[in-house]
Short mmCIF file of C-alpha atoms in Angstrom, two decimals:
data_model
loop_
_atom_site.label_atom_id
_atom_site.label_comp_id
_atom_site.label_asym_id
_atom_site.label_seq_id
_atom_site.Cartn_x
_atom_site.Cartn_y
_atom_site.Cartn_z
CA MET A 1416 24.39 37.90 148.40
CA PRO A 1417 25.24 36.80 144.76
CA ASP A 1418 27.26 39.53 142.89
CA ARG A 1419 24.63 41.36 140.21
CA TYR A 1420 25.44 42.24 137.14
CA ASP A 1421 23.80 43.52 133.08
CA ALA A 1422 25.02 40.89 131.06
CA VAL A 1423 27.23 38.10 131.78
CA ILE A 1424 28.88 36.03 128.85
CA ILE A 1425 29.56 32.33 129.12
CA GLY A 1426 32.94 32.27 126.69
CA SER A 1427 35.72 34.20 125.82
CA GLY A 1428 35.97 33.69 122.13
CA PRO A 1429 35.30 36.02 119.31
CA GLY A 1430 31.79 36.33 120.16
CA GLY A 1431 32.04 36.71 123.41
CA TYR A 1432 34.75 38.74 124.40
CA VAL A 1433 33.76 41.26 122.02
CA ALA A 1434 30.27 40.94 123.31
CA ALA A 1435 31.41 41.84 126.67
CA ILE A 1436 33.94 44.98 125.78
CA ARG A 1437 30.94 46.51 123.64
CA ALA A 1438 28.15 45.42 126.65
CA ALA A 1439 30.67 47.23 129.07
CA GLN A 1440 31.50 50.26 126.50
CA LEU A 1441 27.84 51.00 126.46
CA GLY A 1442 27.34 51.20 130.48
CA LEU A 1443 26.80 47.55 131.23
CA LYS A 1444 27.73 46.28 134.43
CA THR A 1445 29.46 42.88 132.30
CA ALA A 1446 30.58 39.57 133.88
CA CYS A 1447 32.20 36.77 131.50
CA VAL A 1448 32.63 33.56 132.88
CA GLU A 1449 35.86 31.40 131.02
CA SER A 1450 37.01 27.74 132.71
CA ARG A 1451 40.30 28.42 129.72
CA GLY A 1452 43.45 29.86 131.99
CA THR A 1453 43.27 31.90 129.19
CA LEU A 1454 40.69 34.80 126.94
CA GLY A 1455 40.66 34.05 123.24
CA GLY A 1456 38.29 30.90 123.13
CA THR A 1457 39.42 28.52 120.62
CA CYS A 1458 39.93 30.60 118.04
CA LEU A 1459 42.59 32.59 119.46
CA ASN A 1460 44.41 29.82 121.68
CA ILE A 1461 44.02 26.87 118.91
CA GLY A 1462 42.85 28.19 115.96
CA CYS A 1463 42.74 30.59 114.29
CA ILE A 1464 45.40 32.55 115.59
CA PRO A 1465 48.13 29.45 116.05
CA SER A 1466 47.17 28.56 112.57
CA LYS A 1467 47.47 31.67 110.75
CA ALA A 1468 50.94 31.19 112.48
CA LEU A 1469 52.24 28.18 111.45
CA LEU A 1470 50.71 29.40 108.08
CA GLN A 1471 52.83 32.30 107.17
CA SER A 1472 56.04 30.34 108.99
CA SER A 1473 56.11 27.29 106.65
CA HIS A 1474 54.89 29.49 103.80
CA LYS A 1475 58.51 31.83 104.77
CA PHE A 1476 60.02 28.50 104.41
CA ALA A 1477 58.48 27.13 101.56
CA GLU A 1478 59.91 30.96 99.56
CA ALA A 1479 63.10 30.18 101.04
CA GLY A 1480 63.05 26.71 99.63
CA ARG A 1481 61.88 27.68 96.71
CA ASP A 1482 61.14 30.78 95.02
CA LEU A 1483 64.00 33.66 96.60
CA ALA A 1484 66.11 32.38 93.51
CA GLU A 1485 63.42 34.28 90.72
CA HIS A 1486 64.15 37.36 92.40
CA GLY A 1487 67.99 37.44 92.72
CA VAL A 1488 68.19 36.31 96.60
CA ARG A 1489 70.63 33.09 97.07
CA VAL A 1490 70.38 31.52 99.89
CA GLY A 1491 70.78 27.80 99.38
CA ALA A 1492 68.30 25.18 101.03
CA PRO A 1493 66.67 26.67 104.07
CA GLU A 1494 67.13 24.39 107.52
CA LEU A 1495 64.02 23.77 109.42
CA ASP A 1496 63.59 24.68 113.19
CA LEU A 1497 60.40 22.96 113.85
CA MET A 1498 60.49 24.09 117.90
CA ALA A 1499 61.99 27.19 116.77
CA MET A 1500 58.72 28.22 114.50
CA MET A 1501 55.95 26.09 117.91
CA GLY A 1502 57.63 29.05 119.88
CA ARG A 1503 56.97 31.59 117.92
CA LYS A 1504 53.23 30.74 117.35
CA ASP A 1505 53.06 30.23 121.48
CA LYS A 1506 55.00 33.30 121.73
CA VAL A 1507 51.71 35.53 118.75
CA VAL A 1508 48.99 33.36 121.23
CA ALA A 1509 50.48 34.79 124.56
CA THR A 1510 50.34 38.33 122.95
CA LEU A 1511 47.13 38.42 122.15
CA THR A 1512 45.27 36.58 124.91
CA ARG A 1513 47.04 39.00 126.98
CA GLY A 1514 46.39 41.61 124.73
CA VAL A 1515 42.75 40.48 125.28
CA GLU A 1516 42.97 40.33 129.12
CA PHE A 1517 44.10 44.68 128.53
CA LEU A 1518 41.39 44.75 127.04
CA PHE A 1519 39.17 43.33 129.83
CA ARG A 1520 40.63 45.33 132.68
CA LYS A 1521 40.14 48.84 130.67
CA ASN A 1522 36.13 48.42 130.15
CA LYS A 1523 36.36 47.28 133.57
CA ILE A 1524 35.22 43.71 132.58
CA ASP A 1525 34.84 40.90 135.66
CA TRP A 1526 35.86 37.39 134.70
CA ARG A 1527 34.79 34.93 136.60
CA LYS A 1528 37.41 32.47 135.97
CA GLY A 1529 35.34 28.98 136.24
CA LYS A 1530 32.55 26.84 134.48
CA GLY A 1531 30.19 28.66 133.58
CA ARG A 1532 25.63 27.27 133.89
CA ILE A 1533 22.67 28.36 134.02
CA ALA A 1534 21.11 27.68 136.81
CA ALA A 1535 17.55 29.81 136.11
CA PRO A 1536 17.33 32.45 133.62
CA GLY A 1537 18.72 35.45 135.45
CA ARG A 1538 21.25 33.00 137.28
CA VAL A 1539 24.43 31.77 136.34
CA ALA A 1540 26.45 29.12 138.65
CA VAL A 1541 30.51 29.32 138.09
CA THR A 1542 32.87 26.70 139.62
CA SER A 1543 36.74 26.69 139.31
CA ALA A 1544 38.95 24.32 138.87
CA ASP A 1545 39.15 23.41 142.53
CA GLY A 1546 35.19 22.69 142.66
CA ALA A 1547 34.73 25.97 144.19
CA ALA A 1548 30.81 26.65 143.23
CA GLN A 1549 29.54 30.01 142.97
CA GLU A 1550 26.32 32.20 141.89
CA ILE A 1551 26.32 35.28 139.86
CA GLU A 1552 22.58 37.59 139.18
CA THR A 1553 22.30 38.85 135.61
CA GLY A 1554 19.96 40.50 133.85
CA SER A 1555 20.98 38.93 130.67
CA ILE A 1556 22.61 35.76 129.74
CA ILE A 1557 25.03 35.23 126.80
CA ILE A 1558 25.55 32.18 125.81
CA ALA A 1559 29.51 32.60 123.27
CA THR A 1560 30.51 28.62 124.65
CA GLY A 1561 31.63 28.01 120.29
CA SER A 1562 32.20 25.02 118.45
CA GLU A 1563 34.21 21.93 118.62
CA THR A 1564 35.60 19.25 116.44
CA SER A 1565 33.13 16.69 114.89
CA PRO A 1566 33.95 13.30 116.00
CA LEU A 1567 33.92 10.83 113.07
CA PRO A 1568 32.30 7.46 114.49
CA GLY A 1569 34.41 4.82 115.01
CA ILE A 1570 37.63 6.74 115.67
CA GLU A 1571 39.32 7.54 118.69
CA ILE A 1572 41.19 11.18 118.62
CA ASP A 1573 44.50 10.79 121.31
CA GLU A 1574 45.97 14.36 119.94
CA ARG A 1575 49.32 12.70 119.02
CA ARG A 1576 48.47 10.32 116.13
CA ILE A 1577 45.27 10.60 115.48
CA VAL A 1578 44.54 14.47 115.74
CA SER A 1579 41.88 17.45 115.35
CA SER A 1580 43.09 20.56 114.25
CA THR A 1581 44.39 21.19 118.08
CA GLY A 1582 46.83 18.53 118.41
CA ALA A 1583 47.63 19.54 114.58
CA LEU A 1584 49.19 22.63 115.61
CA ALA A 1585 51.72 20.74 117.97
CA LEU A 1586 53.12 18.23 116.50
CA ASP A 1587 56.82 17.79 117.73
CA ARG A 1588 57.89 16.67 114.62
CA VAL A 1589 57.42 16.81 110.81
CA PRO A 1590 55.27 13.51 110.30
CA GLY A 1591 56.38 11.80 107.11
CA ARG A 1592 53.16 10.98 105.91
CA PHE A 1593 49.74 13.52 107.00
CA ALA A 1594 46.64 11.61 106.00
CA VAL A 1595 43.60 14.86 106.29
CA ILE A 1596 40.37 13.58 106.76
CA GLY A 1597 38.01 16.27 105.50
CA GLY A 1598 38.26 18.70 102.56
CA GLY A 1599 37.19 22.05 104.17
CA TYR A 1600 39.53 24.50 105.55
CA ILE A 1601 41.00 24.20 108.35
CA GLY A 1602 42.27 20.47 106.93
CA LEU A 1603 43.89 22.23 103.72
CA GLU A 1604 45.38 24.91 105.66
CA LEU A 1605 47.00 22.12 108.38
CA GLY A 1606 47.80 19.78 105.37
CA SER A 1607 49.21 22.54 103.62
CA VAL A 1608 51.04 24.26 106.64
CA TRP A 1609 52.87 20.19 107.04
CA GLN A 1610 53.45 19.74 103.39
CA ARG A 1611 55.54 22.60 103.05
CA LEU A 1612 57.44 21.80 105.92
CA GLY A 1613 58.06 18.21 103.97
CA ALA A 1614 55.39 15.67 104.92
CA LYS A 1615 53.44 13.72 102.58
CA VAL A 1616 49.82 14.79 102.77
CA THR A 1617 46.93 12.97 101.38
CA VAL A 1618 43.09 14.56 101.97
CA ILE A 1619 40.21 12.19 101.64
CA GLU A 1620 37.06 14.07 101.11
CA ALA A 1621 33.56 12.36 101.05
CA LEU A 1622 32.30 14.28 98.21
CA ASP A 1623 33.76 14.74 94.73
CA HIS A 1624 35.19 18.36 95.59
CA ILE A 1625 36.75 20.63 97.91
CA VAL A 1626 35.58 23.57 100.31
CA PRO A 1627 31.90 22.54 99.81
CA ASN A 1628 30.47 25.71 101.12
CA MET A 1629 32.74 28.05 98.33
CA ASP A 1630 31.61 28.56 94.82
CA ARG A 1631 32.73 24.92 92.64
CA GLU A 1632 35.12 26.47 90.92
CA LEU A 1633 37.59 27.96 92.97
CA GLY A 1634 37.15 24.53 94.49
CA SER A 1635 38.69 24.12 90.99
CA ALA A 1636 40.93 26.15 90.98
CA LEU A 1637 42.79 25.05 94.03
CA GLN A 1638 42.61 21.70 94.09
CA ARG A 1639 44.76 22.17 90.89
CA VAL A 1640 47.07 24.66 92.72
CA LEU A 1641 47.76 22.25 95.79
CA THR A 1642 47.92 19.21 93.08
CA ARG A 1643 51.07 20.94 92.08
CA SER A 1644 52.03 21.93 95.65
CA GLY A 1645 52.47 17.83 96.13
CA ILE A 1646 49.18 17.66 98.39
CA GLU A 1647 47.70 14.32 96.76
CA PHE A 1648 43.75 14.15 96.91
CA LYS A 1649 41.64 11.00 97.06
CA LEU A 1650 37.15 12.66 96.31
CA GLY A 1651 34.35 10.47 96.99
CA THR A 1652 36.11 8.79 99.53
CA LYS A 1653 34.91 7.97 103.08
CA VAL A 1654 37.39 6.00 105.38
CA ALA A 1655 35.61 3.27 107.54
CA ALA A 1656 37.96 2.92 109.75
CA ILE A 1657 42.04 3.46 111.36
CA ARG A 1658 43.85 0.66 113.00
CA GLN A 1659 46.79 1.60 114.81
CA GLY A 1660 50.22 -0.08 114.31
CA GLU A 1661 53.62 0.01 116.29
CA HIS A 1662 54.81 2.26 113.49
CA GLU A 1663 51.82 3.24 111.22
CA LEU A 1664 48.78 4.31 111.06
CA THR A 1665 46.71 2.09 108.83
CA VAL A 1666 43.15 4.13 107.02
CA GLU A 1667 40.60 1.94 105.65
CA ILE A 1668 38.47 3.53 103.12
CA ASP A 1669 34.93 2.14 102.75
CA SER A 1670 35.14 0.96 99.15
CA ALA A 1671 34.69 -2.70 97.89
CA ASP A 1672 38.23 -3.45 97.53
CA ARG A 1673 38.73 -2.31 100.64
CA GLN A 1674 41.73 -0.26 99.90
CA THR A 1675 44.05 1.68 102.00
CA LEU A 1676 46.35 4.47 103.10
CA ALA A 1677 49.80 4.11 105.54
CA ALA A 1678 49.90 7.98 107.58
CA ASP A 1679 52.32 8.68 110.29
CA VAL A 1680 49.78 11.43 111.58
CA VAL A 1681 46.17 11.34 110.24
CA LEU A 1682 43.38 15.09 110.99
CA VAL A 1683 40.20 14.94 111.64
CA SER A 1684 38.95 17.47 109.92
CA VAL A 1685 35.58 16.21 109.44
CA GLY A 1686 33.36 20.00 110.24
CA ARG A 1687 33.01 21.29 113.15
CA ARG A 1688 29.86 21.16 115.81
CA PRO A 1689 28.00 23.92 118.67
CA TYR A 1690 29.25 22.95 122.38
CA THR A 1691 26.54 22.57 124.55
CA GLU A 1692 27.87 20.50 127.01
CA GLY A 1693 27.68 20.56 131.21
CA LEU A 1694 25.69 24.46 129.62
CA GLY A 1695 22.15 23.63 131.42
CA LEU A 1696 20.33 24.01 128.11
CA GLU A 1697 17.88 21.38 128.84
CA ALA A 1698 17.11 21.56 132.38
CA ALA A 1699 16.26 25.34 131.21
CA GLY A 1700 14.25 24.60 128.85
CA VAL A 1701 16.66 26.66 126.30
CA ALA A 1702 15.49 24.93 122.88
CA LEU A 1703 17.65 23.61 120.24
CA ASP A 1704 17.20 23.11 116.71
CA GLU A 1705 17.61 20.39 113.87
CA HIS A 1706 21.37 20.60 113.47
CA GLY A 1707 21.98 20.81 117.38
CA HIS A 1708 22.07 24.23 117.51
CA ILE A 1709 20.20 27.23 120.02
CA ALA A 1710 17.49 28.28 118.59
CA ILE A 1711 17.39 32.29 118.41
CA ASP A 1712 15.27 34.58 117.47
CA ASP A 1713 16.41 37.56 114.61
CA GLY A 1714 17.75 39.09 118.18
CA PHE A 1715 19.73 36.38 119.38
CA ALA A 1716 17.09 35.42 121.96
CA THR A 1717 16.43 31.61 123.03
CA ASN A 1718 12.55 31.22 123.67
CA ILE A 1719 13.84 31.62 127.34
CA PRO A 1720 13.06 35.32 128.21
CA GLY A 1721 17.04 36.69 128.94
CA ILE A 1722 18.50 34.09 127.68
CA TYR A 1723 20.56 34.44 124.71
CA ALA A 1724 23.35 32.93 122.17
CA ILE A 1725 25.53 34.11 119.38
CA GLY A 1726 28.29 33.06 117.50
CA ASP A 1727 28.84 28.92 116.02
CA ALA A 1728 26.11 27.70 119.12
CA VAL A 1729 23.54 29.16 116.73
CA ARG A 1730 22.92 29.25 113.57
CA GLY A 1731 25.32 31.03 110.56
CA PRO A 1732 28.78 30.64 109.47
CA MET A 1733 30.72 28.78 111.88
CA LEU A 1734 33.77 31.70 111.36
CA ALA A 1735 35.06 34.02 114.36
CA HIS A 1736 34.19 36.90 112.58
CA LYS A 1737 30.96 35.91 111.73
CA ALA A 1738 30.02 35.37 115.87
CA MET A 1739 32.57 39.33 117.07
CA ASP A 1740 28.81 41.35 114.92
CA ASP A 1741 26.68 38.72 116.69
CA GLY A 1742 28.82 39.76 119.63
CA VAL A 1743 28.52 43.90 118.93
CA ALA A 1744 24.75 43.50 117.51
CA LEU A 1745 23.42 41.56 120.65
CA ALA A 1746 25.26 44.53 123.60
CA GLU A 1747 24.09 47.30 121.22
CA ARG A 1748 20.40 45.76 121.62
CA LEU A 1749 21.08 44.97 125.15
CA ALA A 1750 21.69 48.92 125.40
CA GLY A 1751 18.04 50.08 123.72
CA GLN A 1752 19.78 50.21 119.81
CA GLN A 1753 18.71 48.18 116.69
CA ALA A 1754 21.02 46.24 115.33
CA SER A 1755 21.34 43.10 113.24
CA VAL A 1756 23.99 41.15 111.11
CA ASP A 1757 23.32 40.58 107.38
CA TYR A 1758 24.71 36.63 107.19
CA ASP A 1759 24.69 36.74 103.38
CA ALA A 1760 27.01 39.62 103.79
CA VAL A 1761 29.96 37.36 105.82
CA PRO A 1762 33.17 36.73 103.56
CA ALA A 1763 34.82 32.99 104.48
CA VAL A 1764 38.49 32.93 103.89
CA VAL A 1765 40.71 29.94 103.17
CA TYR A 1766 44.48 30.89 104.02
CA THR A 1767 46.02 28.12 101.25
CA TRP A 1768 48.35 29.70 99.39
CA PRO A 1769 46.91 31.71 97.63
CA GLU A 1770 44.35 32.52 99.67
CA VAL A 1771 40.43 31.18 99.11
CA ALA A 1772 38.17 34.22 99.52
CA SER A 1773 33.99 34.49 98.87
CA VAL A 1774 31.29 36.66 99.86
CA GLY A 1775 27.55 36.32 98.57
CA ARG A 1776 26.42 33.70 96.51
CA THR A 1777 27.87 31.07 94.71
CA GLU A 1778 27.59 30.53 90.74
CA GLU A 1779 25.76 27.22 91.73
CA GLU A 1780 22.95 28.84 93.63
CA LEU A 1781 22.12 31.73 92.02
CA LYS A 1782 21.55 28.52 89.22
CA THR A 1783 19.68 26.79 91.69
CA ALA A 1784 17.30 29.57 92.30
CA ALA A 1785 16.56 30.53 89.05
CA ILE A 1786 18.43 33.64 89.16
CA SER A 1787 19.79 35.36 86.33
CA TYR A 1788 23.00 37.09 86.72
CA ARG A 1789 25.69 37.97 85.20
CA ALA A 1790 29.29 37.05 85.52
CA GLY A 1791 32.79 39.40 85.47
CA LYS A 1792 35.82 37.43 85.93
CA PHE A 1793 39.46 38.79 85.46
CA PRO A 1794 42.93 37.36 86.27
CA PHE A 1795 45.65 37.58 88.49
CA THR A 1796 48.37 36.65 85.43
CA ALA A 1797 46.91 40.43 83.85
CA ASN A 1798 47.58 42.18 87.36
CA PRO A 1799 50.28 44.51 87.28
CA ARG A 1800 50.99 44.03 91.61
CA ALA A 1801 50.30 40.68 90.80
CA ARG A 1802 53.06 39.71 88.14
CA THR A 1803 55.51 41.92 90.10
CA ASN A 1804 55.46 40.48 93.05
CA GLY A 1805 55.61 36.32 91.58
CA TYR A 1806 52.21 35.44 92.54
CA THR A 1807 50.00 35.68 89.18
CA GLU A 1808 47.69 32.53 90.19
CA GLY A 1809 43.86 32.64 90.55
CA PHE A 1810 41.47 35.67 89.87
CA VAL A 1811 38.39 37.63 90.60
CA LYS A 1812 34.86 36.97 90.11
CA ILE A 1813 32.02 39.02 90.07
CA LEU A 1814 28.80 38.03 89.89
CA ALA A 1815 25.47 40.57 89.11
CA GLU A 1816 22.18 40.42 89.13
CA ASP A 1817 21.00 40.88 85.31
CA GLY A 1818 19.12 44.72 85.13
CA THR A 1819 20.17 46.19 87.54
CA GLY A 1820 24.10 45.18 88.01
CA ARG A 1821 24.14 44.89 92.20
CA VAL A 1822 26.75 42.71 93.45
CA LEU A 1823 25.41 38.98 94.68
CA GLY A 1824 28.43 37.53 95.41
CA VAL A 1825 31.98 38.01 95.09
CA HIS A 1826 34.33 35.07 94.56
CA ILE A 1827 38.29 35.67 94.62
CA ILE A 1828 41.58 33.16 94.65
CA GLY A 1829 45.25 34.29 94.58
CA PRO A 1830 47.20 36.42 97.04
CA ASP A 1831 45.70 38.48 99.69
CA ALA A 1832 42.28 37.02 98.83
CA GLY A 1833 41.29 37.53 102.43
CA THR A 1834 42.14 41.26 102.04
CA LEU A 1835 40.45 42.19 98.60
CA ILE A 1836 36.74 40.68 100.33
CA ALA A 1837 36.51 43.38 102.12
CA GLU A 1838 35.89 45.98 99.19
CA ALA A 1839 32.88 43.41 97.77
CA VAL A 1840 31.72 42.49 101.27
CA LEU A 1841 31.40 45.83 101.51
CA ALA A 1842 29.67 46.37 98.10
CA LYS A 1843 27.66 43.28 99.20
CA GLN A 1844 26.37 45.07 102.15
CA SER A 1845 25.49 48.15 101.00
CA GLY A 1846 23.85 47.15 97.69
CA ALA A 1847 26.72 48.59 95.70
CA SER A 1848 26.14 47.58 91.76
CA ALA A 1849 29.51 45.51 89.51
CA GLU A 1850 28.77 49.59 88.13
CA ASP A 1851 30.21 50.96 91.47
CA ILE A 1852 32.95 49.08 91.94
CA ALA A 1853 34.16 49.60 88.26
CA ARG A 1854 33.53 53.24 88.31
CA THR A 1855 35.86 53.27 92.00
CA CYS A 1856 39.43 54.44 91.57
CA HIS A 1857 41.76 51.29 92.90
CA ALA A 1858 45.66 52.86 92.55
CA HIS A 1859 48.14 51.70 90.36
CA PRO A 1860 49.73 48.84 90.80
CA THR A 1861 48.06 47.19 92.87
CA LEU A 1862 45.89 43.85 93.70
CA SER A 1863 42.76 45.57 94.18
CA GLU A 1864 42.57 46.20 90.69
CA ALA A 1865 41.92 42.40 89.73
CA LEU A 1866 38.67 43.47 91.20
CA LYS A 1867 37.75 47.19 89.55
CA GLU A 1868 38.41 44.66 86.19
CA ALA A 1869 36.32 41.70 86.99
CA ALA A 1870 33.78 44.63 87.83
CA LEU A 1871 34.35 45.66 84.09
CA ALA A 1872 34.06 42.32 82.99
CA VAL A 1873 30.64 41.94 83.72
CA ASP A 1874 29.81 44.32 80.87
CA GLY A 1875 32.09 43.05 78.94
CA ARG A 1876 34.61 46.28 79.42
CA ALA A 1877 37.56 44.81 80.67
CA ILE A 1878 40.77 47.26 79.93
CA HIS A 1879 43.21 44.81 81.13
CA ILE A 1880 42.32 41.30 78.85
#
């Protein structure tokens, strides 16, 4: 007889492994199906974590060569040991993947190694690497298979010269010329890594602005900073083709005069799409929406009873922390609790330097929706801690509903923006007003005082500007 579980999760990325842990905590007999040799999915193995490790290492390299002298620290020209840097990245990933495996053992979660497929409602087929197949029974199937790089028609990724984010995280040398197709967060982060290490980086974006899902003022400010660092931008520009020569790549621009750009490595980073290949969705009758996501209701249920989906495979922001919250909420629902995720209060962060972080509505969205609002803005140049740290680029902008002062959106570009946004998310989640933030005592001197001042600025009463 097949093994029987209360919940089987297909995929062990942030959504899947968190759903498994929470379900086990709530007393559900749980298994997680994962074909990769390590747990953690794309994010932990070849995405969020290794990219942040390289961002941190490359930032330190750039800081040593450019910024330390201002603090009275003279070290001379730094020397890059790329293999050591990559080794550190791999060690970070290995440590964290082992940590997830430990949590599975601690919570008595069965890791079923192999590729999962829905054989029927309540039945999951698992095919291991050697081709051996087995079926397991479950009360609930949770699809948490995440996403994959969206292809660019006519361009074949070989992960050597034409790379996705996966290949860009594992280059064995610093390319002389590094072209990035796509001005979203993945392209900008990886472009920043290789620019800091010595590559000449060009970002090619089809739209007329970068980070298109964020407030336009953030994108404009980030582009100015990255341009000063040495990254070149070609906006409103589409790529027609990439020709491979013996010694270089030629990127053909879709323009009347057929412009070209020479590169040693090209990163294709034009977005991500749900990964649902081989899941047996069609045979099981699971419906997709118009964007190719698995269609769900407000409780993560598909149209087939007993089959659920979370994370990048469904609607909402394609972000690891959103997937984690999906996983917790669904596990609690399966255990009889009531839980939900407010996708309006999910933060987005770009881990360039300075960082960029955002939650809630942008100014453009508020104007389009004809929502009356007031804006308060405060620059980090006037923040004492930013000044003492030597990182004064950027600002905090708070958008508050006219009349009530309720926080509608918060947008930050500056040092440690990814951490600072948490206070704004709490305000948005709890329905707080800009006045609530303004009346909250913030320690001095801290970067977070910039949020307090921006909240004061909503009513025109900021203290330090």
